[in-house]
Amino acid sequence: LPRWILHVDLDQFLVAVERRRQPALRGQPVIVGGSSDPSVPRKVVTSASYEARAYGVHAGMPLRTASRRCPQAVFLESDKPAYDAASSEVMDVLRDFPVIVEVWGWDEAALGADTDDPEALARDMQRCVLNRTGLSCSVGIGDNKLRAKMATGFAKPAGVFRLTVDNWEAVMGHRPVIDIVGIGRRTAAKLAALDVRTVRDLATADVEAMRATFGPRMGPWYVLMGRGIGSSEVTAVPRARRSLSHQVTFPTDLVDREAIETELVTLAEEVTKDVVAEGRTVERVAIIVRWASFFTRTRVMKLAEPTTHAADVAAAAISLLARVDMDRPIRLLGVRADLSPIDESSV
DNA sequence: TCTGGGGTCCTAGGACCC
DNA sequence: TCTGGGGTCCTAGGACCC
C-alpha cells in the first residue's frame, strides 16, 4: 500500500472550542484574545471566527483595532487549559486510526497512513472527530509533509484536498512564493530582489545565486521547496523540548529598576516551575527586553552548572540586565530557559 | 495595525586551542 | 616574529510558525 501524509488542521480552533460549550455563539462573530475587554491596549487577537474575519479581523491584530472593525463581535478571554484538553481529545481520536500521529501544535497534526484511498480515510476521520469532539477539521493529503500542509489551505473549511508531484506545478506554480509555508515576508522580499516572485520562479532559480544569498543550507533548500519537495518521515515520538519561556508586555512601560527586577524574578519563578514540572534542568538563561520604541534585545548566559532552582535563574536574569541599556522605558520583559539536552541513550 | 506569547532552526563572528 | 587552517564553544540576531 502506498504511503500518504495527511495533514489535519482544526477549523477556527479556539472559537470552535468556545462554541462547543456556549452554543449561543454559533453564527456570531467571535474573537478570542488576551482579554474580554477589547479596549485594553497591548492585547491582540489570538483567533477570529469566519464571521469576524469577514470584517477584516485576523490573528495578531490589536484587539482595539478588531473592536473598531467589528464592534458587534463577542470578545472572549483566551482559556489555555480548555484548548489543551480539547487538543488532546482530538489527537486521541486520530490515534484510534491505523496511522502514525505527529502532533504539530494545538490544532494540527501530520499523519502517516498506508492506504489506497486517502480521501476516504480523511472523510472518515473528519466524521469521527466531529462526532466524538464536536470539532470540525480540514485535511490536506500529500506525498510529503510540505505538500500535505499546503493542501490543507485549499481544503478549508471542513474539506479535503490532495496535492502531490502530479498537480503541484498546476496548483502552485503561478502563486507568489510567500504562499509556501516556511517562506515569509522577509525572504519573499529578498527573493523579489533576485527577480524570483512565483513558486515556478523559485523552482527553477539558479542554485548558486540562491546559495550566495541565503547560505549553503537555506539557499538550495528554498529551491526544493519551490518544487514541493520535502520530508515524508512521520514520527509519533515528540522531539525533546529545547527551551521554556515566559514573557509579559506591561500595560504601561516600566522605568523603575526595582520594579524591573521584581518582574524578572517573577518570570524566572514561572519558567523554573515549568522546567521542574517537565523533569528537566536549565543550562542557559536568556532575558528578552523590548523598549517602548519596540527595539528588542536578547542576552544569554550559560550557567556554571545546570540548575533547577528559581533563585539561580533569577540571579542570572538580573545579572544579564547589566548587558542592556537601562536608560529607556521598557515595554516587555521575558525570561527563557534553554534546557540541558536529554541523554537519549539513557531513555 | 502603536504592534501578544510560546516556540524552533539557521547563520555569522569572535574566542580559543592545536 | 607580518602570521595558515581547522575545529569547537559561545553569543547575538534573523526568520518563521501557530
Short mmCIF file of N, CA and C in Angstrom, two decimals, chain A residues 19-195:
data_model
loop_
_atom_site.label_atom_id
_atom_site.label_comp_id
_atom_site.label_asym_id
_atom_site.label_seq_id
_atom_site.Cartn_x
_atom_site.Cartn_y
_atom_site.Cartn_z
N ARG A 19 -17.44 27.71 21.23
CA ARG A 19 -18.81 27.49 20.77
C ARG A 19 -19.37 26.16 21.24
N ARG A 20 -18.45 25.20 21.43
CA ARG A 20 -18.88 23.88 21.87
C ARG A 20 -19.52 23.98 23.26
N ARG A 21 -18.98 24.84 24.12
CA ARG A 21 -19.56 24.95 25.46
C ARG A 21 -20.55 26.10 25.58
N GLN A 22 -20.64 26.89 24.52
CA GLN A 22 -21.55 28.04 24.53
C GLN A 22 -22.21 28.13 23.15
N PRO A 23 -23.16 27.23 22.89
CA PRO A 23 -23.73 27.12 21.53
C PRO A 23 -24.38 28.40 21.03
N ALA A 24 -24.74 29.30 21.95
CA ALA A 24 -25.35 30.57 21.50
C ALA A 24 -24.39 31.39 20.66
N LEU A 25 -23.10 31.05 20.70
CA LEU A 25 -22.10 31.80 19.93
C LEU A 25 -22.07 31.39 18.45
N ARG A 26 -22.76 30.29 18.12
CA ARG A 26 -22.74 29.82 16.73
C ARG A 26 -23.35 30.86 15.80
N GLY A 27 -22.68 31.08 14.68
CA GLY A 27 -23.19 32.03 13.69
C GLY A 27 -22.84 33.47 13.98
N GLN A 28 -22.32 33.73 15.18
CA GLN A 28 -21.95 35.10 15.53
C GLN A 28 -20.47 35.34 15.30
N PRO A 29 -20.08 36.61 15.08
CA PRO A 29 -18.64 36.90 15.05
C PRO A 29 -18.06 36.75 16.46
N VAL A 30 -17.04 35.93 16.59
CA VAL A 30 -16.40 35.67 17.89
C VAL A 30 -14.91 35.94 17.75
N ILE A 31 -14.36 36.63 18.73
CA ILE A 31 -12.93 36.94 18.73
C ILE A 31 -12.34 36.51 20.07
N VAL A 32 -11.35 35.61 20.02
CA VAL A 32 -10.66 35.18 21.24
C VAL A 32 -9.33 35.92 21.31
N GLY A 33 -9.10 36.54 22.46
CA GLY A 33 -7.87 37.31 22.62
C GLY A 33 -7.46 37.40 24.07
N GLY A 34 -6.49 38.26 24.36
CA GLY A 34 -5.91 38.33 25.69
C GLY A 34 -6.91 38.66 26.78
N SER A 35 -7.93 39.41 26.45
CA SER A 35 -8.84 39.89 27.49
C SER A 35 -10.24 40.00 26.90
N SER A 36 -11.25 39.88 27.77
CA SER A 36 -12.62 40.01 27.27
C SER A 36 -13.00 41.48 27.05
N ASP A 37 -12.12 42.38 27.48
CA ASP A 37 -12.35 43.81 27.25
C ASP A 37 -11.46 44.29 26.10
N PRO A 38 -12.06 44.49 24.91
CA PRO A 38 -11.23 44.82 23.74
C PRO A 38 -10.63 46.21 23.80
N SER A 39 -11.02 47.03 24.79
CA SER A 39 -10.46 48.38 24.85
C SER A 39 -9.11 48.39 25.56
N VAL A 40 -8.73 47.27 26.16
CA VAL A 40 -7.42 47.20 26.83
C VAL A 40 -6.33 47.23 25.77
N PRO A 41 -5.37 48.15 25.89
CA PRO A 41 -4.31 48.22 24.88
C PRO A 41 -3.30 47.09 25.03
N ARG A 42 -2.47 46.91 24.00
CA ARG A 42 -1.37 45.94 24.02
C ARG A 42 -1.85 44.51 24.17
N LYS A 43 -3.06 44.23 23.67
CA LYS A 43 -3.56 42.87 23.59
C LYS A 43 -3.93 42.62 22.13
N VAL A 44 -3.79 41.36 21.68
CA VAL A 44 -4.09 41.08 20.27
C VAL A 44 -5.04 39.90 20.13
N VAL A 45 -5.58 39.76 18.92
CA VAL A 45 -6.48 38.67 18.57
C VAL A 45 -5.67 37.38 18.46
N THR A 46 -6.12 36.34 19.15
CA THR A 46 -5.48 35.04 19.00
C THR A 46 -6.20 34.21 17.95
N SER A 47 -7.53 34.28 17.92
CA SER A 47 -8.30 33.53 16.93
C SER A 47 -9.61 34.26 16.65
N ALA A 48 -9.96 34.35 15.39
CA ALA A 48 -11.20 35.03 14.99
C ALA A 48 -12.08 34.07 14.20
N SER A 49 -13.39 34.09 14.46
CA SER A 49 -14.31 33.23 13.70
C SER A 49 -14.40 33.74 12.26
N TYR A 50 -14.91 32.87 11.38
CA TYR A 50 -15.01 33.27 9.97
C TYR A 50 -15.89 34.51 9.82
N GLU A 51 -16.93 34.63 10.67
CA GLU A 51 -17.80 35.81 10.61
C GLU A 51 -17.02 37.09 10.92
N ALA A 52 -16.10 36.98 11.91
CA ALA A 52 -15.29 38.15 12.26
C ALA A 52 -14.26 38.43 11.17
N ARG A 53 -13.72 37.37 10.58
CA ARG A 53 -12.71 37.55 9.53
C ARG A 53 -13.30 38.29 8.33
N ALA A 54 -14.61 38.13 8.14
CA ALA A 54 -15.27 38.84 7.03
C ALA A 54 -15.18 40.35 7.20
N TYR A 55 -14.94 40.80 8.43
CA TYR A 55 -14.76 42.24 8.69
C TYR A 55 -13.28 42.65 8.68
N GLY A 56 -12.43 41.73 8.25
CA GLY A 56 -11.01 42.05 8.17
C GLY A 56 -10.25 41.78 9.46
N VAL A 57 -10.91 41.12 10.41
CA VAL A 57 -10.23 40.79 11.67
C VAL A 57 -9.42 39.52 11.46
N HIS A 58 -8.18 39.50 11.98
CA HIS A 58 -7.34 38.31 11.86
C HIS A 58 -6.43 38.18 13.06
N ALA A 59 -5.85 37.01 13.23
CA ALA A 59 -4.94 36.74 14.34
C ALA A 59 -3.78 37.73 14.29
N GLY A 60 -3.38 38.21 15.48
CA GLY A 60 -2.26 39.13 15.57
C GLY A 60 -2.67 40.59 15.53
N MET A 61 -3.91 40.85 15.13
CA MET A 61 -4.38 42.24 15.08
C MET A 61 -4.65 42.76 16.49
N PRO A 62 -4.31 44.01 16.79
CA PRO A 62 -4.63 44.57 18.11
C PRO A 62 -6.13 44.46 18.39
N LEU A 63 -6.48 44.12 19.62
CA LEU A 63 -7.89 43.96 19.98
C LEU A 63 -8.68 45.25 19.74
N ARG A 64 -8.02 46.39 19.99
CA ARG A 64 -8.72 47.66 19.81
C ARG A 64 -9.09 47.88 18.35
N THR A 65 -8.19 47.49 17.46
CA THR A 65 -8.49 47.59 16.03
C THR A 65 -9.63 46.64 15.67
N ALA A 66 -9.57 45.44 16.23
CA ALA A 66 -10.60 44.44 15.93
C ALA A 66 -11.97 44.94 16.38
N SER A 67 -12.02 45.58 17.54
CA SER A 67 -13.32 46.04 18.04
C SER A 67 -13.84 47.23 17.23
N ARG A 68 -12.92 47.96 16.63
CA ARG A 68 -13.34 49.05 15.75
C ARG A 68 -13.93 48.47 14.45
N ARG A 69 -13.27 47.43 13.93
CA ARG A 69 -13.74 46.84 12.67
C ARG A 69 -15.01 46.02 12.85
N CYS A 70 -15.15 45.42 14.02
CA CYS A 70 -16.29 44.51 14.22
C CYS A 70 -16.81 44.68 15.65
N PRO A 71 -17.45 45.83 15.92
CA PRO A 71 -17.86 46.14 17.30
C PRO A 71 -18.90 45.17 17.84
N GLN A 72 -19.67 44.51 16.95
CA GLN A 72 -20.72 43.61 17.43
C GLN A 72 -20.18 42.24 17.81
N ALA A 73 -18.88 42.01 17.62
CA ALA A 73 -18.30 40.70 17.93
C ALA A 73 -18.37 40.40 19.42
N VAL A 74 -18.40 39.11 19.75
CA VAL A 74 -18.28 38.68 21.14
C VAL A 74 -16.79 38.48 21.41
N PHE A 75 -16.27 39.15 22.42
CA PHE A 75 -14.85 39.05 22.76
C PHE A 75 -14.67 38.14 23.97
N LEU A 76 -13.81 37.15 23.83
CA LEU A 76 -13.59 36.18 24.90
C LEU A 76 -12.13 36.12 25.27
N GLU A 77 -11.90 35.95 26.58
CA GLU A 77 -10.54 35.79 27.06
C GLU A 77 -10.04 34.39 26.69
N SER A 78 -8.77 34.30 26.36
CA SER A 78 -8.16 33.03 26.00
C SER A 78 -8.11 32.09 27.21
N ASP A 79 -8.44 30.81 27.00
CA ASP A 79 -8.54 29.83 28.09
C ASP A 79 -7.67 28.61 27.76
N LYS A 80 -6.37 28.76 28.03
CA LYS A 80 -5.39 27.75 27.63
C LYS A 80 -5.73 26.33 28.09
N PRO A 81 -6.10 26.13 29.37
CA PRO A 81 -6.40 24.76 29.81
C PRO A 81 -7.50 24.10 28.97
N ALA A 82 -8.52 24.88 28.59
CA ALA A 82 -9.61 24.33 27.78
C ALA A 82 -9.10 23.89 26.41
N TYR A 83 -8.19 24.68 25.84
CA TYR A 83 -7.69 24.34 24.50
C TYR A 83 -6.72 23.14 24.57
N ASP A 84 -5.94 23.08 25.64
CA ASP A 84 -5.07 21.92 25.85
C ASP A 84 -5.90 20.64 25.88
N ALA A 85 -6.99 20.69 26.65
CA ALA A 85 -7.83 19.50 26.82
C ALA A 85 -8.50 19.11 25.50
N ALA A 86 -9.03 20.10 24.79
CA ALA A 86 -9.71 19.82 23.53
C ALA A 86 -8.73 19.24 22.51
N SER A 87 -7.52 19.78 22.51
CA SER A 87 -6.50 19.29 21.58
C SER A 87 -6.20 17.82 21.86
N SER A 88 -6.05 17.47 23.14
CA SER A 88 -5.77 16.07 23.49
C SER A 88 -6.89 15.15 23.03
N GLU A 89 -8.15 15.62 23.20
CA GLU A 89 -9.28 14.81 22.75
C GLU A 89 -9.16 14.47 21.27
N VAL A 90 -8.84 15.49 20.48
CA VAL A 90 -8.76 15.30 19.03
C VAL A 90 -7.61 14.34 18.68
N MET A 91 -6.45 14.55 19.30
CA MET A 91 -5.30 13.69 18.99
C MET A 91 -5.62 12.24 19.34
N ASP A 92 -6.35 12.04 20.43
CA ASP A 92 -6.72 10.67 20.81
C ASP A 92 -7.63 10.03 19.77
N VAL A 93 -8.54 10.82 19.21
CA VAL A 93 -9.41 10.28 18.15
C VAL A 93 -8.54 9.86 16.95
N LEU A 94 -7.60 10.71 16.58
CA LEU A 94 -6.75 10.41 15.42
C LEU A 94 -5.93 9.14 15.67
N ARG A 95 -5.47 8.97 16.92
CA ARG A 95 -4.63 7.81 17.22
C ARG A 95 -5.42 6.50 17.17
N ASP A 96 -6.74 6.58 17.18
CA ASP A 96 -7.55 5.36 17.06
C ASP A 96 -7.57 4.83 15.63
N PHE A 97 -7.06 5.61 14.70
CA PHE A 97 -6.95 5.13 13.31
C PHE A 97 -5.58 4.47 13.12
N PRO A 98 -5.47 3.60 12.12
CA PRO A 98 -4.19 2.92 11.89
C PRO A 98 -3.18 3.84 11.20
N VAL A 99 -2.76 4.87 11.92
CA VAL A 99 -1.85 5.88 11.36
C VAL A 99 -0.82 6.26 12.41
N ILE A 100 0.27 6.88 11.96
CA ILE A 100 1.24 7.46 12.88
C ILE A 100 0.89 8.93 13.04
N VAL A 101 0.74 9.38 14.29
CA VAL A 101 0.30 10.75 14.55
C VAL A 101 1.47 11.59 15.06
N GLU A 102 1.87 12.58 14.27
CA GLU A 102 2.92 13.53 14.68
C GLU A 102 2.24 14.85 15.01
N VAL A 103 2.18 15.17 16.29
CA VAL A 103 1.47 16.38 16.73
C VAL A 103 2.33 17.61 16.42
N TRP A 104 1.71 18.61 15.78
CA TRP A 104 2.45 19.81 15.39
C TRP A 104 2.06 21.01 16.23
N GLY A 105 1.01 20.90 16.99
CA GLY A 105 0.57 22.06 17.79
C GLY A 105 -0.81 21.77 18.34
N TRP A 106 -1.40 22.77 18.97
CA TRP A 106 -2.75 22.65 19.49
C TRP A 106 -3.72 22.10 18.46
N ASP A 107 -3.65 22.63 17.26
CA ASP A 107 -4.74 22.41 16.30
C ASP A 107 -4.30 21.74 15.01
N GLU A 108 -3.12 21.09 15.02
CA GLU A 108 -2.74 20.40 13.79
C GLU A 108 -1.83 19.21 14.05
N ALA A 109 -1.88 18.27 13.10
CA ALA A 109 -1.04 17.08 13.19
C ALA A 109 -0.77 16.56 11.79
N ALA A 110 0.40 15.93 11.63
CA ALA A 110 0.71 15.25 10.37
C ALA A 110 0.61 13.75 10.63
N LEU A 111 -0.08 13.05 9.72
CA LEU A 111 -0.32 11.63 9.89
C LEU A 111 0.35 10.84 8.78
N GLY A 112 0.97 9.75 9.13
CA GLY A 112 1.49 8.83 8.12
C GLY A 112 0.51 7.69 7.97
N ALA A 113 0.01 7.46 6.75
CA ALA A 113 -1.03 6.45 6.54
C ALA A 113 -0.73 5.62 5.30
N ASP A 114 -0.84 4.32 5.43
CA ASP A 114 -0.66 3.42 4.29
C ASP A 114 -2.03 2.99 3.80
N THR A 115 -2.43 3.53 2.65
CA THR A 115 -3.79 3.27 2.17
C THR A 115 -3.89 3.50 0.67
N ASP A 116 -4.89 2.86 0.05
CA ASP A 116 -5.17 3.07 -1.37
C ASP A 116 -6.12 4.23 -1.59
N ASP A 117 -6.79 4.63 -0.53
CA ASP A 117 -7.84 5.65 -0.69
C ASP A 117 -7.73 6.70 0.42
N PRO A 118 -6.75 7.62 0.29
CA PRO A 118 -6.54 8.60 1.36
C PRO A 118 -7.74 9.52 1.56
N GLU A 119 -8.50 9.80 0.48
CA GLU A 119 -9.67 10.66 0.63
C GLU A 119 -10.73 10.01 1.53
N ALA A 120 -10.92 8.71 1.33
CA ALA A 120 -11.89 8.00 2.17
C ALA A 120 -11.47 8.03 3.63
N LEU A 121 -10.18 7.81 3.85
CA LEU A 121 -9.65 7.87 5.23
C LEU A 121 -9.86 9.26 5.82
N ALA A 122 -9.58 10.29 5.02
CA ALA A 122 -9.72 11.66 5.51
C ALA A 122 -11.17 11.97 5.90
N ARG A 123 -12.11 11.56 5.04
CA ARG A 123 -13.53 11.82 5.33
C ARG A 123 -13.97 11.06 6.59
N ASP A 124 -13.48 9.85 6.70
CA ASP A 124 -13.79 9.02 7.86
C ASP A 124 -13.31 9.72 9.15
N MET A 125 -12.09 10.25 9.07
CA MET A 125 -11.52 10.95 10.24
C MET A 125 -12.32 12.19 10.58
N GLN A 126 -12.66 12.96 9.57
CA GLN A 126 -13.43 14.19 9.83
C GLN A 126 -14.75 13.87 10.53
N ARG A 127 -15.45 12.82 10.05
CA ARG A 127 -16.71 12.41 10.68
C ARG A 127 -16.48 12.02 12.13
N CYS A 128 -15.43 11.24 12.34
CA CYS A 128 -15.13 10.73 13.68
C CYS A 128 -14.76 11.85 14.65
N VAL A 129 -13.92 12.77 14.19
CA VAL A 129 -13.52 13.90 15.04
C VAL A 129 -14.75 14.73 15.38
N LEU A 130 -15.61 14.97 14.39
CA LEU A 130 -16.80 15.78 14.64
C LEU A 130 -17.75 15.08 15.61
N ASN A 131 -17.98 13.78 15.40
CA ASN A 131 -18.90 13.04 16.27
C ASN A 131 -18.41 12.97 17.70
N ARG A 132 -17.13 12.75 17.86
CA ARG A 132 -16.62 12.49 19.22
C ARG A 132 -16.17 13.75 19.95
N THR A 133 -15.87 14.84 19.22
CA THR A 133 -15.40 16.05 19.91
C THR A 133 -16.24 17.28 19.58
N GLY A 134 -17.09 17.18 18.56
CA GLY A 134 -17.87 18.35 18.17
C GLY A 134 -17.06 19.39 17.40
N LEU A 135 -15.84 19.03 16.98
CA LEU A 135 -14.97 19.99 16.31
C LEU A 135 -14.78 19.61 14.84
N SER A 136 -14.71 20.64 14.00
CA SER A 136 -14.58 20.43 12.56
C SER A 136 -13.12 20.61 12.15
N CYS A 137 -12.68 19.79 11.20
CA CYS A 137 -11.30 19.92 10.75
C CYS A 137 -11.21 19.78 9.23
N SER A 138 -10.10 20.26 8.69
CA SER A 138 -9.80 20.13 7.27
C SER A 138 -8.61 19.19 7.13
N VAL A 139 -8.54 18.50 5.99
CA VAL A 139 -7.46 17.54 5.81
C VAL A 139 -6.77 17.77 4.47
N GLY A 140 -5.46 17.97 4.52
CA GLY A 140 -4.65 18.04 3.32
C GLY A 140 -3.96 16.71 3.11
N ILE A 141 -3.98 16.23 1.86
CA ILE A 141 -3.35 14.96 1.53
C ILE A 141 -2.15 15.25 0.63
N GLY A 142 -1.01 14.66 0.96
CA GLY A 142 0.17 14.90 0.14
C GLY A 142 1.08 13.70 0.10
N ASP A 143 2.09 13.77 -0.81
CA ASP A 143 3.10 12.72 -0.87
C ASP A 143 4.31 13.10 -0.02
N ASN A 144 4.25 14.26 0.63
CA ASN A 144 5.22 14.62 1.66
C ASN A 144 4.56 15.62 2.61
N LYS A 145 5.31 16.00 3.67
CA LYS A 145 4.69 16.85 4.68
C LYS A 145 4.44 18.27 4.17
N LEU A 146 5.34 18.78 3.33
CA LEU A 146 5.15 20.12 2.79
C LEU A 146 3.88 20.19 1.95
N ARG A 147 3.73 19.23 1.03
CA ARG A 147 2.56 19.26 0.15
C ARG A 147 1.27 19.00 0.93
N ALA A 148 1.33 18.13 1.93
CA ALA A 148 0.13 17.86 2.74
C ALA A 148 -0.31 19.13 3.46
N LYS A 149 0.68 19.82 4.05
CA LYS A 149 0.37 21.05 4.79
C LYS A 149 -0.20 22.12 3.86
N MET A 150 0.43 22.25 2.68
CA MET A 150 -0.06 23.24 1.73
C MET A 150 -1.46 22.88 1.24
N ALA A 151 -1.72 21.60 1.10
CA ALA A 151 -3.03 21.15 0.61
C ALA A 151 -4.15 21.58 1.55
N THR A 152 -3.84 21.61 2.85
CA THR A 152 -4.88 21.96 3.82
C THR A 152 -5.45 23.35 3.55
N GLY A 153 -4.60 24.25 3.09
CA GLY A 153 -5.08 25.60 2.78
C GLY A 153 -6.22 25.59 1.77
N PHE A 154 -6.18 24.63 0.84
CA PHE A 154 -7.23 24.52 -0.18
C PHE A 154 -8.42 23.70 0.31
N ALA A 155 -8.23 23.01 1.44
CA ALA A 155 -9.29 22.15 1.97
C ALA A 155 -10.23 22.91 2.89
N LYS A 156 -9.77 24.05 3.42
CA LYS A 156 -10.55 24.77 4.43
C LYS A 156 -11.76 25.48 3.84
N PRO A 157 -12.87 25.53 4.58
CA PRO A 157 -13.10 24.82 5.83
C PRO A 157 -13.75 23.45 5.61
N ALA A 158 -13.41 22.53 6.48
CA ALA A 158 -14.08 21.23 6.60
C ALA A 158 -13.96 20.36 5.35
N GLY A 159 -12.98 20.65 4.49
CA GLY A 159 -12.85 19.89 3.25
C GLY A 159 -11.62 18.99 3.21
N VAL A 160 -11.41 18.43 2.01
CA VAL A 160 -10.25 17.56 1.77
C VAL A 160 -9.64 17.99 0.44
N PHE A 161 -8.31 18.06 0.37
CA PHE A 161 -7.65 18.42 -0.88
C PHE A 161 -6.36 17.64 -1.00
N ARG A 162 -6.06 17.20 -2.24
CA ARG A 162 -4.84 16.42 -2.47
C ARG A 162 -3.84 17.22 -3.30
N LEU A 163 -2.59 17.27 -2.83
CA LEU A 163 -1.53 18.00 -3.54
C LEU A 163 -0.30 17.10 -3.59
N THR A 164 0.09 16.71 -4.82
CA THR A 164 1.23 15.79 -4.99
C THR A 164 2.12 16.28 -6.11
N VAL A 165 3.11 15.49 -6.43
CA VAL A 165 4.00 15.82 -7.54
C VAL A 165 3.20 16.01 -8.83
N ASP A 166 2.03 15.35 -8.94
CA ASP A 166 1.25 15.41 -10.18
C ASP A 166 0.56 16.75 -10.41
N ASN A 167 0.15 17.43 -9.32
CA ASN A 167 -0.57 18.70 -9.54
C ASN A 167 0.12 19.91 -8.89
N TRP A 168 1.29 19.70 -8.30
CA TRP A 168 1.99 20.81 -7.64
C TRP A 168 2.17 22.01 -8.58
N GLU A 169 2.73 21.74 -9.74
CA GLU A 169 3.02 22.82 -10.70
C GLU A 169 1.73 23.53 -11.12
N ALA A 170 0.70 22.76 -11.41
CA ALA A 170 -0.56 23.37 -11.87
C ALA A 170 -1.22 24.18 -10.77
N VAL A 171 -1.19 23.69 -9.55
CA VAL A 171 -1.87 24.37 -8.44
C VAL A 171 -1.05 25.53 -7.90
N MET A 172 0.28 25.32 -7.77
CA MET A 172 1.12 26.28 -7.04
C MET A 172 2.00 27.16 -7.92
N GLY A 173 2.31 26.70 -9.13
CA GLY A 173 3.33 27.36 -9.95
C GLY A 173 3.16 28.85 -10.12
N HIS A 174 1.93 29.31 -10.29
CA HIS A 174 1.69 30.72 -10.59
C HIS A 174 1.54 31.57 -9.32
N ARG A 175 1.55 30.93 -8.16
CA ARG A 175 1.29 31.68 -6.91
C ARG A 175 2.56 32.33 -6.39
N PRO A 176 2.41 33.39 -5.58
CA PRO A 176 3.60 34.06 -5.01
C PRO A 176 4.33 33.15 -4.03
N VAL A 177 5.64 33.32 -3.95
CA VAL A 177 6.45 32.44 -3.09
C VAL A 177 6.02 32.49 -1.63
N ILE A 178 5.43 33.61 -1.21
CA ILE A 178 5.06 33.74 0.20
C ILE A 178 3.94 32.77 0.58
N ASP A 179 3.27 32.18 -0.42
CA ASP A 179 2.23 31.19 -0.14
C ASP A 179 2.81 29.87 0.39
N ILE A 180 4.13 29.70 0.24
CA ILE A 180 4.75 28.47 0.72
C ILE A 180 5.05 28.59 2.21
N VAL A 181 4.65 27.58 3.00
CA VAL A 181 4.99 27.62 4.43
C VAL A 181 6.49 27.53 4.58
N GLY A 182 7.05 28.45 5.36
CA GLY A 182 8.48 28.48 5.55
C GLY A 182 9.11 29.66 4.82
N ILE A 183 8.34 30.26 3.91
CA ILE A 183 8.80 31.48 3.25
C ILE A 183 7.91 32.62 3.71
N GLY A 184 8.51 33.55 4.43
CA GLY A 184 7.75 34.65 4.99
C GLY A 184 8.01 35.95 4.25
N ARG A 185 7.62 37.05 4.88
CA ARG A 185 7.69 38.37 4.27
C ARG A 185 9.12 38.74 3.89
N ARG A 186 10.07 38.50 4.82
CA ARG A 186 11.46 38.92 4.59
C ARG A 186 12.09 38.16 3.43
N THR A 187 11.91 36.83 3.45
CA THR A 187 12.51 36.02 2.41
C THR A 187 11.87 36.32 1.06
N ALA A 188 10.56 36.54 1.07
CA ALA A 188 9.88 36.88 -0.18
C ALA A 188 10.45 38.16 -0.77
N ALA A 189 10.75 39.14 0.10
CA ALA A 189 11.32 40.41 -0.38
C ALA A 189 12.72 40.20 -0.96
N LYS A 190 13.53 39.39 -0.28
CA LYS A 190 14.88 39.12 -0.79
C LYS A 190 14.82 38.37 -2.12
N LEU A 191 13.85 37.45 -2.22
CA LEU A 191 13.69 36.71 -3.47
C LEU A 191 13.26 37.63 -4.60
N ALA A 192 12.38 38.58 -4.28
CA ALA A 192 11.91 39.52 -5.31
C ALA A 192 13.08 40.32 -5.87
N ALA A 193 14.07 40.62 -5.00
CA ALA A 193 15.26 41.35 -5.45
C ALA A 193 16.07 40.52 -6.45
N LEU A 194 15.92 39.19 -6.36
CA LEU A 194 16.58 38.29 -7.32
C LEU A 194 15.66 38.00 -8.51
N ASP A 195 14.51 38.71 -8.53
CA ASP A 195 13.51 38.52 -9.58
C ASP A 195 12.82 37.16 -9.49
#
